[in-house]
C-alpha angles and dihedrals in degrees: 000000000000118000118187124206122183115188091193098055136072095012120176135137118269112224107233089211090079090080096070132126140200121243097359117170118232089257093051093045092052095046092050095036085228111191096203137026121198128208106198144108131115098309092053088070090068103035113142107204093189094062098021090236135138140188122229093208116194090339090078117009097292092279122169108212141164111269103254130210095267112115091238090062096055114110105145143018099355092049092050092047097051092044094051091046088060093050095249130128121245128240103196123189118228115208115236104163091097099243134075133190121284125201131211128235113312089013094293124165122265129205123228090204106029114193088213090060103030102028131230118355136192093257137005136192105274092181098085106301104074092164089073112091134186094246094246120115118229089258092057102256122131115252118231109225140183105257090211090069093087105356140058131212117270129198145192090253092054092051089048088058088053090053091049090049090051091055092050091051101037106016124237121310090256089060096048100281130125106323103185133044119188116204106235125298125281097328092185086070098050090108089060106035097033101029090142091071105017107034094160117070114255113261119231090247092053093053092045094046094048096046090050094047095045093043091052090047093054091049092048092052096040115011090185094060123095123231121216123199163201090012089194129156111252130256101012100042091045092054106042141023119244089256092056092045090053091048089053092048094050096036088237121178092216117130109265125239087236087065100038106029115016099042093236094308124133114255102255098046089047092049090051091053090052092049091048091054088050092057096262106291089178118074101184124033105221133187140169128232137185126172113250107211099079096282093119093070141072090264111131100175112140092252094053094042090055091046091047093058095038095049094066082084086079088079097058117000113095091193094055117097103205106170115051095199095050127076116239133010124291102216081171105192101042092040093048090048092052094047093049092046092050102042106024113020144291120271092023104143119247125208142191101210097174127035139134136163093197131220092094092167094057135067088244089066091043095053090047091050092049090049091051094050090049091049093049090056096042094046094048101243113172104212137003134177120191118224100258132354105261119245115274112267095012117133090251091050089052091049090057090044090054089064097043115022112002095156098036088246100084098279106163152156115279127275099226117065118222133183120287124168133187129182096234119016090187087069103029126002125193136197131180138192143169118246119217097203095068104003088246128149115238122203126187118196121187118199103200096179112118100217108001125090116222118228105207133193103201113202113200120199132184100019106083130279102266137029150120130294129208115195133204117180136188111202134145089008095302130108110212140168110235126210115284121260144170143235127223132205091357096302136108128181116209137161115220115209119234113279096006142136117216126191119196124194106201122195122182119223116250112272 
C-alpha cells in the first residue's frame, strides 16, 4: 500500500481544542493534556446550582437527587475547580428548559412520577427508590403529572445570578475564568428526556427565543466568554423542532413548525438566520453526533468492528450514507461548515461537543478514536469533546494520548495539518502535520484491519530526502516506543500490525 504525504500541500492550523473530553477527572485531563472539559448531558438541563441537585429525567425514572461526588454528577463549582486544577478550560452547560431539580426535606430524593400518587407504572426504580416510576401506565399510556412534584421553576434571571456568581468565584473568561457556556442539552428532545416538565415538544420559536435570550445574558454578564449552541443531535435536531419530532412520533395531524414558524426551512438553518438577526448571540455552533448502526456500544463482533471504523466517513465523505433511516448523507463537518457560512457567517467556529464510537476497552474503539481525531484536524473542526473521557489505560484512552501526550512530557501530533493520502481509508487511514517544537513532520497511520497487517510504502515529499524516524505505536492495547529508524530518498517501508495506530516523527537531516 502506497501512502503519500506532502509537507508543502494542504496546510492549515489544527485547533488544539479538538482533543477535549466530557467529565474528565483531573488525573485524566493531565494525562491526556486535554484542552477542554465539558459538563453536559441530559441531567445538566435540570441542574439547580443553589441546592446542587439534578434530575435524571427519562434516563432514570425522573428522579431529582443531590449531585453526588461521582464525576458524572459534577455540573458546577467542583467541576470547574478540578478542571482548572488540570490546566484545562471549562465548557459549562446552562439550563434553559425552565425547570430545575427540587429536593425533599434533608436533601432527600423526589419522584417525578410517584407510584404513591399516580399508581402502578410499567417500571420502577428497583435500586432503592421504588416509589419512582417511569411515568408510563401499565397499559402503555403516558401519565400526566404535576411538574412541581420533583422540580421547581427556573428562569433567565436565576441563571444570570449563577453566571454572576461564577465570575465572583472564578473571574471572567479573559482573566482565566470559565471560557465556554453551552446552552442546554439537545432541547429538541426535551419532550422525551424531560417529559415530566416539558411534555410538549419545543417549538422552533421557543428554541430560537431561548438561545437568543440566554446567549445575550451570558455576553452581558461576561463579554469575554463564548456561547455554544444549539447543542442538538445531528441529524434529527438539525432538521426538525421538538414539536415536529413529537408530531412525527405520535402521527399527529397538528400543523408543523416547518409550515407555521420556519417557512419551510430545516431547523438549524432557520435557527442560524434568527441568531444572525439578533446580532449573533452564539459564538460557536455546536452539535452532537453518534453513529447509528450499533457502533456506539461495547459490541466487538466482526460486523460491528468493521462498521465502527468505516462509519467515521460520516464526518467527511459526502458519498457515504451513514444512517439508513434518514434521507441524505450527513458529511457532518463540511455540511455544517457550509450551512454556518451561508446562514450565519464565515469563520464562525463549529464544534462537535458530544461524540463517541464506543468500544473504548477494545482496539476497535481505539482505531476509531484515532481516526476521528485525525479527521477533526484535517477537516478543520474548531472544538470537540468526547462523551465521556475514556477510562485510564484503556485502548481508547491511549489513542487520545498518542495525539497529545504520548511520552508523558507533551509529545504530540503536529499543529499544522498537511496533505496525506491513502488508497483505501476503510483499511488504512493516514494523517500528517508539522510540529512547531522541533520542526518535525508527524504522520499517524491507522490500520483498521482486524487480522491483517498492512505493509506500507510511505512516500514523503517536501521535507528533504533523508532523515531520522521516531516511532510510537499502539497495538494490542499497549502504547510503546519502537526502536529508532531512518528514511532514505523520501521513502520509508513499514508494516503496520492489525488494529493498530502508529505515529511517526520524521526529521530531515540538515542539508
